[in-house]
Amino acid sequence: MPDKLDILLTALTEFRSDFEEYKKENKVQFEEYKKENKVQFEEYKKENKAQFEEYKKENKVQFEKYKKENKEQFDQFKTQLTRVEATLIRLEENQSQDIVAVLKQIDKKLDDRDNELQVLNKRLFKNESDVERLTRQLEY
């Protein structure tokens, strides 16, 4: 039995040493790969930075143009809104004056009708008086 255990321990020890050696080899390879890729990454970064700066400049010009157009539209809208507000204020101020004018016209028409009714009432009263007087004369 001890022979099998010794064989297992020996195999495990050999595996460990092989694994440690493999780790060291891969560590060196990984470091080399990292260095190579770092150089490539830096080159890629520089290339893309230049492209990005160019793209940024182009978009800045377009953005400034868009911003200017929108500012003009906003200013026009603001001017129109100011005109509408001024018109509304004027209408609100004149509305009470308009209502007073209409009420005065109605009052004048009512006064005219009232005067006409008074004239008619006077005529009616006069006619009734005349009828009554004539009726009395006929009775005598």
mmCIF file of C-alpha atoms in Angstrom:
data_model
loop_
_atom_site.group_PDB
_atom_site.id
_atom_site.type_symbol
_atom_site.label_atom_id
_atom_site.label_comp_id
_atom_site.label_asym_id
_atom_site.label_seq_id
_atom_site.Cartn_x
_atom_site.Cartn_y
_atom_site.Cartn_z
ATOM 1 C CA MET A 1 0.000 0.000 0.000
ATOM 2 C CA PRO A 2 2.741 2.454 0.786
ATOM 3 C CA ASP A 3 4.079 1.974 -2.699
ATOM 4 C CA LYS A 4 0.898 3.326 -4.263
ATOM 5 C CA LEU A 5 0.925 6.303 -1.921
ATOM 6 C CA ASP A 6 4.558 7.016 -2.768
ATOM 7 C CA ILE A 7 3.768 6.782 -6.470
ATOM 8 C CA LEU A 8 0.875 9.254 -6.031
ATOM 9 C CA LEU A 9 2.977 11.669 -3.988
ATOM 10 C CA THR A 10 5.811 11.487 -6.528
ATOM 11 C CA ALA A 11 3.385 12.091 -9.401
ATOM 12 C CA LEU A 12 1.812 15.006 -7.525
ATOM 13 C CA THR A 13 5.212 16.538 -6.796
ATOM 14 C CA GLU A 14 6.249 16.172 -10.449
ATOM 15 C CA PHE A 15 2.950 17.695 -11.557
ATOM 16 C CA ARG A 16 3.468 20.637 -9.206
ATOM 17 C CA SER A 17 6.983 21.310 -10.451
ATOM 18 C CA ASP A 18 5.840 21.000 -14.087
ATOM 19 C CA PHE A 19 2.952 23.338 -13.377
ATOM 20 C CA GLU A 20 5.230 25.908 -11.699
ATOM 21 C CA GLU A 21 7.611 25.727 -14.657
ATOM 22 C CA TYR A 22 4.667 26.143 -17.065
ATOM 23 C CA LYS A 23 3.466 29.175 -15.066
ATOM 24 C CA LYS A 24 6.916 30.770 -15.291
ATOM 25 C CA GLU A 25 7.132 30.167 -19.042
ATOM 26 C CA ASN A 26 3.653 31.532 -19.604
ATOM 27 C CA LYS A 27 4.362 34.502 -17.391
ATOM 28 C CA VAL A 28 7.289 35.454 -19.602
ATOM 29 C CA GLN A 29 5.219 34.903 -22.740
ATOM 30 C CA PHE A 30 2.330 36.879 -21.260
ATOM 31 C CA GLU A 31 4.629 39.786 -20.381
ATOM 32 C CA GLU A 32 6.031 39.777 -23.936
ATOM 33 C CA TYR A 33 2.517 39.671 -25.364
ATOM 34 C CA LYS A 34 1.497 42.506 -23.052
ATOM 35 C CA LYS A 35 4.457 44.635 -24.208
ATOM 36 C CA GLU A 36 3.737 43.951 -27.882
ATOM 37 C CA ASN A 37 0.063 44.759 -27.479
ATOM 38 C CA LYS A 38 0.816 47.862 -25.461
ATOM 39 C CA VAL A 39 2.826 49.270 -28.368
ATOM 40 C CA GLN A 40 0.072 48.337 -30.815
ATOM 41 C CA PHE A 41 -2.552 49.746 -28.483
ATOM 42 C CA GLU A 42 -0.660 53.045 -28.156
ATOM 43 C CA GLU A 43 -0.377 53.291 -31.963
ATOM 44 C CA TYR A 44 -4.078 52.519 -32.327
ATOM 45 C CA LYS A 45 -4.860 55.101 -29.655
ATOM 46 C CA LYS A 46 -2.840 57.785 -31.497
ATOM 47 C CA GLU A 47 -4.504 56.985 -34.828
ATOM 48 C CA ASN A 48 -7.961 57.047 -33.308
ATOM 49 C CA LYS A 49 -7.223 60.212 -31.374
ATOM 50 C CA ALA A 50 -6.408 62.024 -34.611
ATOM 51 C CA GLN A 51 -9.574 60.671 -36.238
ATOM 52 C CA PHE A 52 -11.584 61.567 -33.160
ATOM 53 C CA GLU A 53 -10.216 65.127 -33.122
ATOM 54 C CA GLU A 54 -11.096 65.528 -36.812
ATOM 55 C CA TYR A 55 -14.585 64.151 -36.193
ATOM 56 C CA LYS A 56 -14.935 66.445 -33.183
ATOM 57 C CA LYS A 57 -14.008 69.510 -35.281
ATOM 58 C CA GLU A 58 -16.485 68.564 -38.019
ATOM 59 C CA ASN A 59 -19.255 68.005 -35.516
ATOM 60 C CA LYS A 60 -18.437 71.222 -33.694
ATOM 61 C CA VAL A 61 -18.947 73.185 -36.914
ATOM 62 C CA GLN A 62 -22.234 71.382 -37.568
ATOM 63 C CA PHE A 63 -23.309 71.848 -33.965
ATOM 64 C CA GLU A 64 -22.523 75.575 -34.041
ATOM 65 C CA LYS A 65 -24.531 75.921 -37.277
ATOM 66 C CA TYR A 66 -27.444 74.004 -35.763
ATOM 67 C CA LYS A 67 -27.200 76.066 -32.576
ATOM 68 C CA LYS A 68 -27.267 79.332 -34.561
ATOM 69 C CA GLU A 69 -30.298 78.207 -36.611
ATOM 70 C CA ASN A 70 -32.166 77.176 -33.477
ATOM 71 C CA LYS A 71 -31.291 80.448 -31.763
ATOM 72 C CA GLU A 72 -32.714 82.381 -34.725
ATOM 73 C CA GLN A 73 -35.892 80.282 -34.676
ATOM 74 C CA PHE A 74 -36.173 80.706 -30.926
ATOM 75 C CA ASP A 75 -35.725 84.476 -31.230
ATOM 76 C CA GLN A 76 -38.451 84.611 -33.910
ATOM 77 C CA PHE A 77 -40.736 82.544 -31.718
ATOM 78 C CA LYS A 78 -39.994 84.797 -28.761
ATOM 79 C CA THR A 79 -40.798 87.907 -30.833
ATOM 80 C CA GLN A 80 -44.086 86.406 -32.023
ATOM 81 C CA LEU A 81 -44.983 85.394 -28.489
ATOM 82 C CA THR A 82 -44.277 88.930 -27.272
ATOM 83 C CA ARG A 83 -46.594 90.298 -29.984
ATOM 84 C CA VAL A 84 -49.329 87.860 -29.011
ATOM 85 C CA GLU A 85 -48.965 88.807 -25.348
ATOM 86 C CA ALA A 86 -49.181 92.523 -26.218
ATOM 87 C CA THR A 87 -52.317 91.885 -28.288
ATOM 88 C CA LEU A 88 -53.906 89.913 -25.455
ATOM 89 C CA ILE A 89 -53.126 92.656 -22.955
ATOM 90 C CA ARG A 90 -54.614 95.257 -25.286
ATOM 91 C CA LEU A 91 -57.719 93.110 -25.801
ATOM 92 C CA GLU A 92 -58.087 92.559 -22.070
ATOM 93 C CA GLU A 93 -57.751 96.288 -21.390
ATOM 94 C CA ASN A 94 -60.212 97.213 -24.158
ATOM 95 C CA GLN A 95 -62.655 94.470 -23.247
ATOM 96 C CA SER A 96 -64.036 96.355 -20.246
ATOM 97 C CA GLN A 97 -64.326 99.529 -22.331
ATOM 98 C CA ASP A 98 -66.136 97.583 -25.061
ATOM 99 C CA ILE A 99 -68.551 96.096 -22.538
ATOM 100 C CA VAL A 100 -69.260 99.553 -21.066
ATOM 101 C CA ALA A 101 -69.907 100.921 -24.578
ATOM 102 C CA VAL A 102 -72.342 98.072 -25.360
ATOM 103 C CA LEU A 103 -74.124 98.568 -22.028
ATOM 104 C CA LYS A 104 -74.441 102.309 -22.729
ATOM 105 C CA GLN A 105 -75.988 101.549 -26.132
ATOM 106 C CA ILE A 106 -78.441 99.140 -24.513
ATOM 107 C CA ASP A 107 -79.273 101.734 -21.838
ATOM 108 C CA LYS A 108 -79.836 104.425 -24.501
ATOM 109 C CA LYS A 109 -82.125 102.122 -26.488
ATOM 110 C CA LEU A 110 -84.055 101.280 -23.329
ATOM 111 C CA ASP A 111 -84.363 104.981 -22.524
ATOM 112 C CA ASP A 112 -85.617 105.633 -26.067
ATOM 113 C CA ARG A 113 -88.191 102.839 -25.703
ATOM 114 C CA ASP A 114 -89.163 104.164 -22.304
ATOM 115 C CA ASN A 115 -89.698 107.630 -23.777
ATOM 116 C CA GLU A 116 -91.772 106.155 -26.596
ATOM 117 C CA LEU A 117 -93.855 104.236 -24.044
ATOM 118 C CA GLN A 118 -94.398 107.384 -22.010
ATOM 119 C CA VAL A 119 -95.593 109.222 -25.122
ATOM 120 C CA LEU A 120 -97.914 106.323 -25.952
ATOM 121 C CA ASN A 121 -99.168 106.235 -22.370
ATOM 122 C CA LYS A 122 -99.892 109.979 -22.523
ATOM 123 C CA ARG A 123 -101.783 109.522 -25.787
ATOM 124 C CA LEU A 124 -103.676 106.592 -24.346
ATOM 125 C CA PHE A 125 -104.530 108.550 -21.224
ATOM 126 C CA LYS A 126 -105.640 111.501 -23.351
ATOM 127 C CA ASN A 127 -107.768 109.231 -25.549
ATOM 128 C CA GLU A 128 -109.281 107.539 -22.507
ATOM 129 C CA SER A 129 -110.020 110.951 -21.072
ATOM 130 C CA ASP A 130 -111.600 112.047 -24.338
ATOM 131 C CA VAL A 131 -113.676 108.854 -24.505
ATOM 132 C CA GLU A 132 -114.810 109.350 -20.936
ATOM 133 C CA ARG A 133 -115.696 112.986 -21.595
ATOM 134 C CA LEU A 134 -117.602 112.051 -24.739
ATOM 135 C CA THR A 135 -119.403 109.278 -22.904
ATOM 136 C CA ARG A 136 -120.491 111.760 -20.213
ATOM 137 C CA GLN A 137 -121.656 114.213 -22.809
ATOM 138 C CA LEU A 138 -123.774 111.564 -24.444
ATOM 139 C CA GLU A 139 -125.337 110.590 -21.166
ATOM 140 C CA TYR A 140 -126.540 114.179 -20.529
#
